[in-house]
Structure formats: structure tokens, C-alpha cells
PDB file of C-alpha atoms in Angstrom:
ATOM      1  CA  UNK A   1    -147.851  -7.573 115.769  1.00  0.00           C
ATOM      2  CA  UNK A   2    -149.084 -10.212 113.882  1.00  0.00           C
ATOM      3  CA  UNK A   3    -149.568 -13.907 115.012  1.00  0.00           C
ATOM      4  CA  UNK A   4    -147.718 -16.814 112.931  1.00  0.00           C
ATOM      5  CA  UNK A   5    -150.419 -19.361 114.969  1.00  0.00           C
ATOM      6  CA  UNK A   6    -153.324 -17.694 114.047  1.00  0.00           C
ATOM      7  CA  UNK A   7    -154.275 -17.407 109.762  1.00  0.00           C
ATOM      8  CA  UNK A   8    -157.678 -15.429 108.666  1.00  0.00           C
ATOM      9  CA  UNK A   9    -159.648 -16.787 105.682  1.00  0.00           C
ATOM     10  CA  UNK A  10    -162.891 -15.612 104.356  1.00  0.00           C
ATOM     11  CA  UNK A  11    -166.051 -16.650 104.850  1.00  0.00           C
ATOM     12  CA  UNK A  12    -169.693 -16.668 104.981  1.00  0.00           C
ATOM     13  CA  UNK A  13    -171.725 -16.825 107.759  1.00  0.00           C
ATOM     14  CA  UNK A  14    -174.865 -17.744 108.372  1.00  0.00           C
ATOM     15  CA  UNK A  15    -177.117 -16.840 110.847  1.00  0.00           C
ATOM     16  CA  UNK A  16    -180.632 -17.636 111.304  1.00  0.00           C
ATOM     17  CA  UNK A  17    -181.304 -16.257 108.182  1.00  0.00           C
ATOM     18  CA  UNK A  18    -178.437 -13.119 108.192  1.00  0.00           C
ATOM     19  CA  UNK A  19    -175.863 -13.558 105.768  1.00  0.00           C
ATOM     20  CA  UNK A  20    -172.546 -11.939 105.812  1.00  0.00           C
ATOM     21  CA  UNK A  21    -169.334 -11.756 104.410  1.00  0.00           C
ATOM     22  CA  UNK A  22    -166.810 -11.196 106.872  1.00  0.00           C
ATOM     23  CA  UNK A  23    -163.279 -12.904 108.209  1.00  0.00           C
ATOM     24  CA  UNK A  24    -162.919 -16.054 110.071  1.00  0.00           C
ATOM     25  CA  UNK A  25    -158.942 -17.181 112.056  1.00  0.00           C
ATOM     26  CA  UNK A  26    -158.116 -19.930 111.835  1.00  0.00           C
ATOM     27  CA  UNK A  27    -155.656 -22.054 114.140  1.00  0.00           C
ATOM     28  CA  UNK A  28    -152.519 -21.803 111.963  1.00  0.00           C
ATOM     29  CA  UNK A  29    -150.846 -25.270 111.137  1.00  0.00           C
ATOM     30  CA  UNK A  30    -147.974 -26.112 108.655  1.00  0.00           C
ATOM     31  CA  UNK A  31    -145.028 -28.830 108.857  1.00  0.00           C
ATOM     32  CA  UNK A  32    -141.930 -28.684 110.354  1.00  0.00           C
ATOM     33  CA  UNK A  33    -138.907 -31.353 109.280  1.00  0.00           C
ATOM     34  CA  UNK A  34    -136.750 -31.374 112.732  1.00  0.00           C
ATOM     35  CA  UNK A  35    -133.389 -32.025 111.636  1.00  0.00           C
ATOM     36  CA  UNK A  36    -130.011 -33.216 113.503  1.00  0.00           C
ATOM     37  CA  UNK A  37    -126.540 -32.218 112.650  1.00  0.00           C
ATOM     38  CA  UNK A  38    -123.688 -34.852 114.460  1.00  0.00           C
ATOM     39  CA  UNK A  39    -120.523 -35.707 113.743  1.00  0.00           C
ATOM     40  CA  UNK A  40    -120.181 -34.274 110.867  1.00  0.00           C
ATOM     41  CA  UNK A  41    -123.760 -36.010 108.857  1.00  0.00           C
ATOM     42  CA  UNK A  42    -126.810 -34.672 109.174  1.00  0.00           C
ATOM     43  CA  UNK A  43    -130.143 -36.531 108.941  1.00  0.00           C
ATOM     44  CA  UNK A  44    -134.042 -35.641 109.156  1.00  0.00           C
ATOM     45  CA  UNK A  45    -135.390 -36.963 112.662  1.00  0.00           C
ATOM     46  CA  UNK A  46    -138.747 -36.197 111.339  1.00  0.00           C
ATOM     47  CA  UNK A  47    -141.570 -34.423 109.968  1.00  0.00           C
ATOM     48  CA  UNK A  48    -144.526 -32.552 112.621  1.00  0.00           C
ATOM     49  CA  UNK A  49    -147.459 -30.785 111.755  1.00  0.00           C
ATOM     50  CA  UNK A  50    -147.723 -27.519 114.522  1.00  0.00           C
ATOM     51  CA  UNK A  51    -148.527 -24.590 114.927  1.00  0.00           C
ATOM     52  CA  UNK A  52    -145.805 -21.855 113.819  1.00  0.00           C
ATOM     53  CA  UNK A  53    -143.875 -20.203 116.764  1.00  0.00           C
ATOM     54  CA  UNK A  54    -141.772 -22.140 119.242  1.00  0.00           C
ATOM     55  CA  UNK A  55    -139.549 -24.290 116.599  1.00  0.00           C
ATOM     56  CA  UNK A  56    -136.679 -23.618 118.229  1.00  0.00           C
ATOM     57  CA  UNK A  57    -138.586 -24.768 121.641  1.00  0.00           C
ATOM     58  CA  UNK A  58    -140.156 -27.617 119.730  1.00  0.00           C
ATOM     59  CA  UNK A  59    -137.518 -29.256 117.987  1.00  0.00           C
ATOM     60  CA  UNK A  60    -135.564 -28.864 121.795  1.00  0.00           C
ATOM     61  CA  UNK A  61    -137.980 -30.442 123.343  1.00  0.00           C
ATOM     62  CA  UNK A  62    -139.127 -33.422 121.193  1.00  0.00           C
ATOM     63  CA  UNK A  63    -135.659 -34.494 120.455  1.00  0.00           C
ATOM     64  CA  UNK A  64    -135.391 -34.833 124.277  1.00  0.00           C
ATOM     65  CA  UNK A  65    -138.636 -36.156 125.209  1.00  0.00           C
ATOM     66  CA  UNK A  66    -138.295 -38.701 122.390  1.00  0.00           C
ATOM     67  CA  UNK A  67    -134.508 -39.897 124.140  1.00  0.00           C
ATOM     68  CA  UNK A  68    -132.423 -38.444 121.489  1.00  0.00           C
ATOM     69  CA  UNK A  69    -130.593 -36.226 123.980  1.00  0.00           C
ATOM     70  CA  UNK A  70    -130.318 -35.997 127.556  1.00  0.00           C
ATOM     71  CA  UNK A  71    -128.659 -32.490 127.921  1.00  0.00           C
ATOM     72  CA  UNK A  72    -129.401 -28.984 127.038  1.00  0.00           C
ATOM     73  CA  UNK A  73    -125.616 -28.336 126.410  1.00  0.00           C
ATOM     74  CA  UNK A  74    -126.063 -30.603 123.705  1.00  0.00           C
ATOM     75  CA  UNK A  75    -126.778 -28.545 121.788  1.00  0.00           C
ATOM     76  CA  UNK A  76    -124.267 -25.761 119.977  1.00  0.00           C
ATOM     77  CA  UNK A  77    -126.924 -23.913 117.825  1.00  0.00           C
ATOM     78  CA  UNK A  78    -131.358 -24.491 116.222  1.00  0.00           C
ATOM     79  CA  UNK A  79    -131.685 -22.428 113.374  1.00  0.00           C
ATOM     80  CA  UNK A  80    -134.424 -22.203 111.856  1.00  0.00           C
ATOM     81  CA  UNK A  81    -135.121 -21.281 108.385  1.00  0.00           C
ATOM     82  CA  UNK A  82    -138.492 -21.714 105.995  1.00  0.00           C
ATOM     83  CA  UNK A  83    -140.380 -24.782 107.846  1.00  0.00           C
ATOM     84  CA  UNK A  84    -136.920 -26.590 108.951  1.00  0.00           C
ATOM     85  CA  UNK A  85    -135.618 -26.550 112.810  1.00  0.00           C
ATOM     86  CA  UNK A  86    -131.847 -27.660 112.356  1.00  0.00           C
ATOM     87  CA  UNK A  87    -130.219 -29.000 115.380  1.00  0.00           C
ATOM     88  CA  UNK A  88    -126.498 -28.823 115.404  1.00  0.00           C
ATOM     89  CA  UNK A  89    -124.950 -30.836 118.383  1.00  0.00           C
ATOM     90  CA  UNK A  90    -121.902 -30.219 120.192  1.00  0.00           C
ATOM     91  CA  UNK A  91    -118.670 -32.397 119.005  1.00  0.00           C
ATOM     92  CA  UNK A  92    -118.155 -35.369 120.591  1.00  0.00           C
ATOM     93  CA  UNK A  93    -122.359 -35.757 121.318  1.00  0.00           C
ATOM     94  CA  UNK A  94    -123.681 -39.468 120.055  1.00  0.00           C
ATOM     95  CA  UNK A  95    -127.157 -38.991 120.486  1.00  0.00           C
ATOM     96  CA  UNK A  96    -129.422 -41.609 121.028  1.00  0.00           C
ATOM     97  CA  UNK A  97    -131.150 -42.475 117.538  1.00  0.00           C
ATOM     98  CA  UNK A  98    -133.234 -45.866 117.467  1.00  0.00           C
ATOM     99  CA  UNK A  99    -136.024 -43.250 117.934  1.00  0.00           C
ATOM    100  CA  UNK A 100    -134.773 -41.410 115.070  1.00  0.00           C
ATOM    101  CA  UNK A 101    -134.567 -43.942 112.952  1.00  0.00           C
ATOM    102  CA  UNK A 102    -138.405 -44.852 113.146  1.00  0.00           C
ATOM    103  CA  UNK A 103    -138.504 -41.730 110.564  1.00  0.00           C
ATOM    104  CA  UNK A 104    -142.024 -41.753 111.412  1.00  0.00           C
ATOM    105  CA  UNK A 105    -144.278 -38.460 110.230  1.00  0.00           C
ATOM    106  CA  UNK A 106    -145.758 -37.158 113.219  1.00  0.00           C
ATOM    107  CA  UNK A 107    -149.627 -35.270 112.855  1.00  0.00           C
ATOM    108  CA  UNK A 108    -151.194 -33.330 115.062  1.00  0.00           C
ATOM    109  CA  UNK A 109    -152.737 -35.131 116.375  1.00  0.00           C
ATOM    110  CA  UNK A 110    -150.964 -38.855 117.257  1.00  0.00           C
ATOM    111  CA  UNK A 111    -147.265 -38.366 117.334  1.00  0.00           C
ATOM    112  CA  UNK A 112    -146.723 -41.956 118.194  1.00  0.00           C
ATOM    113  CA  UNK A 113    -148.848 -42.858 114.648  1.00  0.00           C
ATOM    114  CA  UNK A 114    -146.904 -44.209 112.190  1.00  0.00           C
ATOM    115  CA  UNK A 115    -143.899 -46.124 114.020  1.00  0.00           C
ATOM    116  CA  UNK A 116    -142.745 -49.347 112.685  1.00  0.00           C
ATOM    117  CA  UNK A 117    -142.132 -51.619 115.890  1.00  0.00           C
ATOM    118  CA  UNK A 118    -144.370 -52.181 118.537  1.00  0.00           C
ATOM    119  CA  UNK A 119    -141.426 -51.668 121.230  1.00  0.00           C
ATOM    120  CA  UNK A 120    -140.194 -48.009 118.974  1.00  0.00           C
ATOM    121  CA  UNK A 121    -143.367 -45.915 121.126  1.00  0.00           C
ATOM    122  CA  UNK A 122    -141.349 -45.882 124.577  1.00  0.00           C
ATOM    123  CA  UNK A 123    -138.847 -43.675 124.674  1.00  0.00           C
ATOM    124  CA  UNK A 124    -136.636 -44.190 128.231  1.00  0.00           C
ATOM    125  CA  UNK A 125    -138.086 -42.205 130.569  1.00  0.00           C
ATOM    126  CA  UNK A 126    -137.360 -40.652 134.375  1.00  0.00           C
ATOM    127  CA  UNK A 127    -136.820 -43.747 137.361  1.00  0.00           C
ATOM    128  CA  UNK A 128    -136.377 -40.893 140.124  1.00  0.00           C
ATOM    129  CA  UNK A 129    -140.097 -39.278 140.103  1.00  0.00           C
ATOM    130  CA  UNK A 130    -140.676 -36.841 143.629  1.00  0.00           C
ATOM    131  CA  UNK A 131    -142.844 -37.046 145.662  1.00  0.00           C
ATOM    132  CA  UNK A 132    -144.598 -33.050 145.316  1.00  0.00           C
ATOM    133  CA  UNK A 133    -147.714 -33.013 147.288  1.00  0.00           C
ATOM    134  CA  UNK A 134    -150.281 -30.289 145.963  1.00  0.00           C
ATOM    135  CA  UNK A 135    -154.164 -29.155 147.645  1.00  0.00           C
ATOM    136  CA  UNK A 136    -157.201 -30.264 145.824  1.00  0.00           C
ATOM    137  CA  UNK A 137    -157.385 -26.802 145.844  1.00  0.00           C
ATOM    138  CA  UNK A 138    -154.404 -25.683 143.656  1.00  0.00           C
ATOM    139  CA  UNK A 139    -155.823 -28.079 141.700  1.00  0.00           C
ATOM    140  CA  UNK A 140    -159.715 -27.213 141.043  1.00  0.00           C
ATOM    141  CA  UNK A 141    -157.958 -23.499 140.226  1.00  0.00           C
ATOM    142  CA  UNK A 142    -156.325 -24.103 137.242  1.00  0.00           C
ATOM    143  CA  UNK A 143    -158.237 -24.611 134.720  1.00  0.00           C
ATOM    144  CA  UNK A 144    -160.091 -20.925 134.898  1.00  0.00           C
ATOM    145  CA  UNK A 145    -156.256 -20.158 135.266  1.00  0.00           C
ATOM    146  CA  UNK A 146    -154.767 -22.012 132.565  1.00  0.00           C
ATOM    147  CA  UNK A 147    -158.435 -19.981 130.075  1.00  0.00           C
ATOM    148  CA  UNK A 148    -157.336 -16.919 131.212  1.00  0.00           C
ATOM    149  CA  UNK A 149    -153.752 -17.327 129.259  1.00  0.00           C
ATOM    150  CA  UNK A 150    -154.830 -19.030 126.121  1.00  0.00           C
ATOM    151  CA  UNK A 151    -154.842 -16.084 123.719  1.00  0.00           C
ATOM    152  CA  UNK A 152    -154.904 -18.173 120.373  1.00  0.00           C
ATOM    153  CA  UNK A 153    -157.925 -20.140 120.953  1.00  0.00           C
ATOM    154  CA  UNK A 154    -159.640 -17.256 122.286  1.00  0.00           C
ATOM    155  CA  UNK A 155    -158.781 -15.825 118.609  1.00  0.00           C
ATOM    156  CA  UNK A 156    -159.538 -19.563 116.776  1.00  0.00           C
ATOM    157  CA  UNK A 157    -161.205 -22.134 119.269  1.00  0.00           C
ATOM    158  CA  UNK A 158    -158.899 -24.805 117.662  1.00  0.00           C
ATOM    159  CA  UNK A 159    -155.107 -25.463 120.242  1.00  0.00           C
ATOM    160  CA  UNK A 160    -154.502 -27.611 122.884  1.00  0.00           C
ATOM    161  CA  UNK A 161    -152.932 -25.437 125.972  1.00  0.00           C
ATOM    162  CA  UNK A 162    -149.900 -27.376 128.780  1.00  0.00           C
ATOM    163  CA  UNK A 163    -148.828 -25.190 131.576  1.00  0.00           C
ATOM    164  CA  UNK A 164    -146.060 -26.209 133.992  1.00  0.00           C
ATOM    165  CA  UNK A 165    -147.576 -25.733 137.815  1.00  0.00           C
ATOM    166  CA  UNK A 166    -146.114 -25.440 141.218  1.00  0.00           C
ATOM    167  CA  UNK A 167    -147.143 -25.932 144.564  1.00  0.00           C
ATOM    168  CA  UNK A 168    -149.097 -22.750 144.946  1.00  0.00           C
ATOM    169  CA  UNK A 169    -150.981 -22.757 141.802  1.00  0.00           C
ATOM    170  CA  UNK A 170    -148.373 -20.575 139.220  1.00  0.00           C
ATOM    171  CA  UNK A 171    -148.147 -21.790 135.697  1.00  0.00           C
ATOM    172  CA  UNK A 172    -145.387 -21.565 134.419  1.00  0.00           C
ATOM    173  CA  UNK A 173    -144.531 -21.691 130.433  1.00  0.00           C
ATOM    174  CA  UNK A 174    -148.181 -22.057 128.912  1.00  0.00           C
ATOM    175  CA  UNK A 175    -147.626 -23.465 124.878  1.00  0.00           C
ATOM    176  CA  UNK A 176    -150.089 -24.105 122.352  1.00  0.00           C
ATOM    177  CA  UNK A 177    -150.164 -26.081 119.458  1.00  0.00           C
ATOM    178  CA  UNK A 178    -152.741 -27.489 117.329  1.00  0.00           C
ATOM    179  CA  UNK A 179    -150.865 -30.289 118.540  1.00  0.00           C
ATOM    180  CA  UNK A 180    -150.960 -31.548 122.051  1.00  0.00           C
ATOM    181  CA  UNK A 181    -147.526 -33.841 121.519  1.00  0.00           C
ATOM    182  CA  UNK A 182    -145.917 -30.578 120.694  1.00  0.00           C
ATOM    183  CA  UNK A 183    -147.499 -28.602 122.568  1.00  0.00           C
ATOM    184  CA  UNK A 184    -145.895 -29.942 125.264  1.00  0.00           C
ATOM    185  CA  UNK A 185    -143.103 -30.742 123.401  1.00  0.00           C
ATOM    186  CA  UNK A 186    -142.599 -27.124 123.161  1.00  0.00           C
ATOM    187  CA  UNK A 187    -142.705 -26.041 127.324  1.00  0.00           C
ATOM    188  CA  UNK A 188    -140.170 -28.355 128.132  1.00  0.00           C
ATOM    189  CA  UNK A 189    -137.691 -27.392 125.694  1.00  0.00           C
ATOM    190  CA  UNK A 190    -138.983 -24.070 126.772  1.00  0.00           C
ATOM    191  CA  UNK A 191    -138.417 -24.880 130.761  1.00  0.00           C
ATOM    192  CA  UNK A 192    -135.609 -26.984 130.072  1.00  0.00           C
ATOM    193  CA  UNK A 193    -133.582 -24.387 128.828  1.00  0.00           C
ATOM    194  CA  UNK A 194    -134.290 -23.007 131.057  1.00  0.00           C
ATOM    195  CA  UNK A 195    -132.112 -25.487 133.615  1.00  0.00           C
ATOM    196  CA  UNK A 196    -135.664 -25.762 135.530  1.00  0.00           C
ATOM    197  CA  UNK A 197    -136.256 -28.756 137.593  1.00  0.00           C
ATOM    198  CA  UNK A 198    -138.893 -30.776 136.499  1.00  0.00           C
ATOM    199  CA  UNK A 199    -139.441 -32.019 139.929  1.00  0.00           C
ATOM    200  CA  UNK A 200    -140.481 -29.609 141.501  1.00  0.00           C
ATOM    201  CA  UNK A 201    -143.753 -29.206 139.261  1.00  0.00           C
ATOM    202  CA  UNK A 202    -147.105 -30.774 137.391  1.00  0.00           C
ATOM    203  CA  UNK A 203    -148.300 -30.756 133.598  1.00  0.00           C
ATOM    204  CA  UNK A 204    -151.192 -28.842 133.320  1.00  0.00           C
ATOM    205  CA  UNK A 205    -153.180 -30.014 129.990  1.00  0.00           C
ATOM    206  CA  UNK A 206    -156.063 -28.139 128.343  1.00  0.00           C
ATOM    207  CA  UNK A 207    -157.126 -30.935 127.266  1.00  0.00           C
ATOM    208  CA  UNK A 208    -157.266 -35.162 127.368  1.00  0.00           C
ATOM    209  CA  UNK A 209    -154.141 -36.886 128.395  1.00  0.00           C
ATOM    210  CA  UNK A 210    -152.914 -39.989 126.185  1.00  0.00           C
ATOM    211  CA  UNK A 211    -150.583 -42.229 126.589  1.00  0.00           C
ATOM    212  CA  UNK A 212    -147.398 -39.562 124.443  1.00  0.00           C
ATOM    213  CA  UNK A 213    -148.243 -36.738 126.495  1.00  0.00           C
ATOM    214  CA  UNK A 214    -147.814 -39.092 130.227  1.00  0.00           C
ATOM    215  CA  UNK A 215    -144.571 -40.934 128.555  1.00  0.00           C
ATOM    216  CA  UNK A 216    -143.023 -37.120 127.346  1.00  0.00           C
ATOM    217  CA  UNK A 217    -143.404 -36.149 131.375  1.00  0.00           C
ATOM    218  CA  UNK A 218    -142.518 -38.767 132.081  1.00  0.00           C
ATOM    219  CA  UNK A 219    -138.707 -38.791 130.466  1.00  0.00           C
ATOM    220  CA  UNK A 220    -138.647 -35.312 131.717  1.00  0.00           C
ATOM    221  CA  UNK A 221    -139.356 -36.314 135.683  1.00  0.00           C
ATOM    222  CA  UNK A 222    -142.625 -34.403 136.010  1.00  0.00           C
ATOM    223  CA  UNK A 223    -144.323 -36.272 138.810  1.00  0.00           C
ATOM    224  CA  UNK A 224    -148.408 -34.958 138.011  1.00  0.00           C
ATOM    225  CA  UNK A 225    -150.311 -34.858 135.758  1.00  0.00           C
ATOM    226  CA  UNK A 226    -153.529 -32.656 135.792  1.00  0.00           C
ATOM    227  CA  UNK A 227    -155.870 -32.750 132.850  1.00  0.00           C
ATOM    228  CA  UNK A 228    -159.141 -31.268 131.894  1.00  0.00           C
ATOM    229  CA  UNK A 229    -160.287 -34.132 129.503  1.00  0.00           C
ATOM    230  CA  UNK A 230    -160.114 -38.320 129.446  1.00  0.00           C
ATOM    231  CA  UNK A 231    -157.313 -39.936 129.910  1.00  0.00           C
ATOM    232  CA  UNK A 232    -156.595 -42.703 128.029  1.00  0.00           C
ATOM    233  CA  UNK A 233    -156.710 -46.821 129.063  1.00  0.00           C
ATOM    234  CA  UNK A 234    -152.648 -46.599 128.427  1.00  0.00           C
ATOM    235  CA  UNK A 235    -152.214 -43.298 129.707  1.00  0.00           C
ATOM    236  CA  UNK A 236    -153.351 -44.160 133.026  1.00  0.00           C
ATOM    237  CA  UNK A 237    -151.459 -48.139 132.691  1.00  0.00           C
ATOM    238  CA  UNK A 238    -148.367 -46.637 132.371  1.00  0.00           C
ATOM    239  CA  UNK A 239    -148.746 -43.224 135.010  1.00  0.00           C
ATOM    240  CA  UNK A 240    -149.095 -46.878 137.347  1.00  0.00           C
ATOM    241  CA  UNK A 241    -146.156 -48.040 136.366  1.00  0.00           C
ATOM    242  CA  UNK A 242    -144.615 -44.768 136.491  1.00  0.00           C
ATOM    243  CA  UNK A 243    -145.445 -44.120 139.548  1.00  0.00           C
ATOM    244  CA  UNK A 244    -147.144 -40.745 137.907  1.00  0.00           C
ATOM    245  CA  UNK A 245    -150.494 -39.302 139.538  1.00  0.00           C
ATOM    246  CA  UNK A 246    -153.210 -38.540 137.734  1.00  0.00           C
ATOM    247  CA  UNK A 247    -155.886 -36.525 137.536  1.00  0.00           C
ATOM    248  CA  UNK A 248    -158.514 -36.099 134.491  1.00  0.00           C
ATOM    249  CA  UNK A 249    -162.014 -34.896 134.305  1.00  0.00           C
ATOM    250  CA  UNK A 250    -160.015 -31.925 136.086  1.00  0.00           C
ATOM    251  CA  UNK A 251    -163.430 -29.225 135.073  1.00  0.00           C
ATOM    252  CA  UNK A 252    -166.369 -27.351 137.291  1.00  0.00           C
ATOM    253  CA  UNK A 253    -165.739 -28.255 140.307  1.00  0.00           C
ATOM    254  CA  UNK A 254    -164.546 -31.869 140.559  1.00  0.00           C
ATOM    255  CA  UNK A 255    -161.619 -34.113 139.585  1.00  0.00           C
ATOM    256  CA  UNK A 256    -161.146 -37.703 138.891  1.00  0.00           C
ATOM    257  CA  UNK A 257    -157.681 -39.485 140.473  1.00  0.00           C
ATOM    258  CA  UNK A 258    -156.734 -42.164 138.598  1.00  0.00           C
ATOM    259  CA  UNK A 259    -153.269 -43.204 140.138  1.00  0.00           C
ATOM    260  CA  UNK A 260    -151.905 -40.796 143.028  1.00  0.00           C
ATOM    261  CA  UNK A 261    -154.353 -40.438 146.000  1.00  0.00           C
ATOM    262  CA  UNK A 262    -151.151 -39.617 147.939  1.00  0.00           C
ATOM    263  CA  UNK A 263    -150.219 -36.669 146.267  1.00  0.00           C
ATOM    264  CA  UNK A 264    -153.820 -34.665 146.442  1.00  0.00           C
ATOM    265  CA  UNK A 265    -154.311 -33.360 149.612  1.00  0.00           C
ATOM    266  CA  UNK A 266    -158.084 -33.453 149.990  1.00  0.00           C
TER     267      UNK A 266
END
């Protein structure tokens, strides 16, 4: 079965003096429009560039992490057709449309780009953060586990990954996407649909940790984030503000703790 997240291109490969015509696997990138139907009206919420696949999870996760809806059972149906995901809410559900009214165009690297007011970058976060503890040895093993499950990355080298992990180091619901924020939305959408308690898990990121990814975790109530790459200054600031343990540069047997040292068993 073909993978919608992988595309192919005919290329000319040059290795020293050897020139060959071949085919190369690419990370697929296409636009997805998310539409919301509620109270007998329909409106476009956003357009995001994403890797095709798991679009219902992406739509649900986006609506949750943007603070537009807070309960999965508020969703009556999600219908996907021709790069449009239409989310219909249950009768009587009133979404919080402040985020939707920004009507921003999210690209594959930054979901908050294009928002018109400074205050608009913030979504309401979960204040009830749990105090789970993770052994340092568990953290050291996570990047290798993530890499082993990144099937699309193995073919293309072009995708970001996100996964939930428990205190025993088991990974749950790994999702890949060309956009970091889309990978996290797909992941949270999948876990939200299954009713997982986010307070019992950490969030593992294959790349850097920016502000928006910390905020999405905070909305869901995820208490710990471990990133293979670097955090931004804003990510560290809000991790401290929302009391989320933040780990960066998790690779090659080392990591930095930017906040929440008491939650890491050293």
C-alpha cells in the first residue's frame, strides 16, 4: 500500500564522477483546510501545509490545542475530502472562536505565523499540571526508540516526529509530519480521541522545541517535554510560567534541563 506522506521525483544523482538517473523519495507536502460546522453555519478555520495522512487527527488536535473546543465528544463527525477536513460539532456546542477569527495561514514550520495581534498567540492552557517523575536512564533511551519507529523519515529524511511516552519509556501514538506543530496536533488528536490522560505522559520531539509546541502540550496538560533539539528562549520562558519540565539536546547520552529538575530522577 502506498504511503500518502511519501512522494517520488525523478532526479539525476551525482556521486564524484558517476552520474545516474534514479528516483528519490520526498516528504509529501500539501495544504489542508480545516472547516468548522456549528449552529447551522460553516466557516474556514485555517489552512496548514502538512504531510497527507491522519487528517482527522490533525483537525481534532488543532481545534483542541488552539482552545476552540475542549471536549472530544463535542465533535459529531470529521469528513475529509480533497484536502478539506470538515469538522461538524454536536448541536448546542459553542466553540471558542477567538482563535478562529485570526484566520491565519499556517505554514509547515510555524503555526502562529500571520496572527495579527500579540495576544492572539496565546491559547488557554491547562493549569493542573501533574508532577510525574522520569528516570534519567529512560530519557537517554528515548531518541533511539523514536528513530526506530520513524518509517517515513527513513525514506525521505524530511519529517518531524512527536510521540507520547510513559514513565517506563514506552512510546505511544508516534506521528510524523513535515511541520512540527502538525506532528504534535496529530499526536494529541489521536490520544485525545482514545481518552488518554495526558498528565501521565511526556512529549518527545524529534527536533527543536519552540513556543507553540510548549503551548500545545500545556493546553493538553502534558507535564514534561523532551526534545532532541534546542528550545527557544520563549519556550523556556513559558515552560517555567506553566511549570512544564523541559528537556533539550536529548542525544548522545546527554541532555539539558531548562525547567523541572525535580521531575528528573538523576
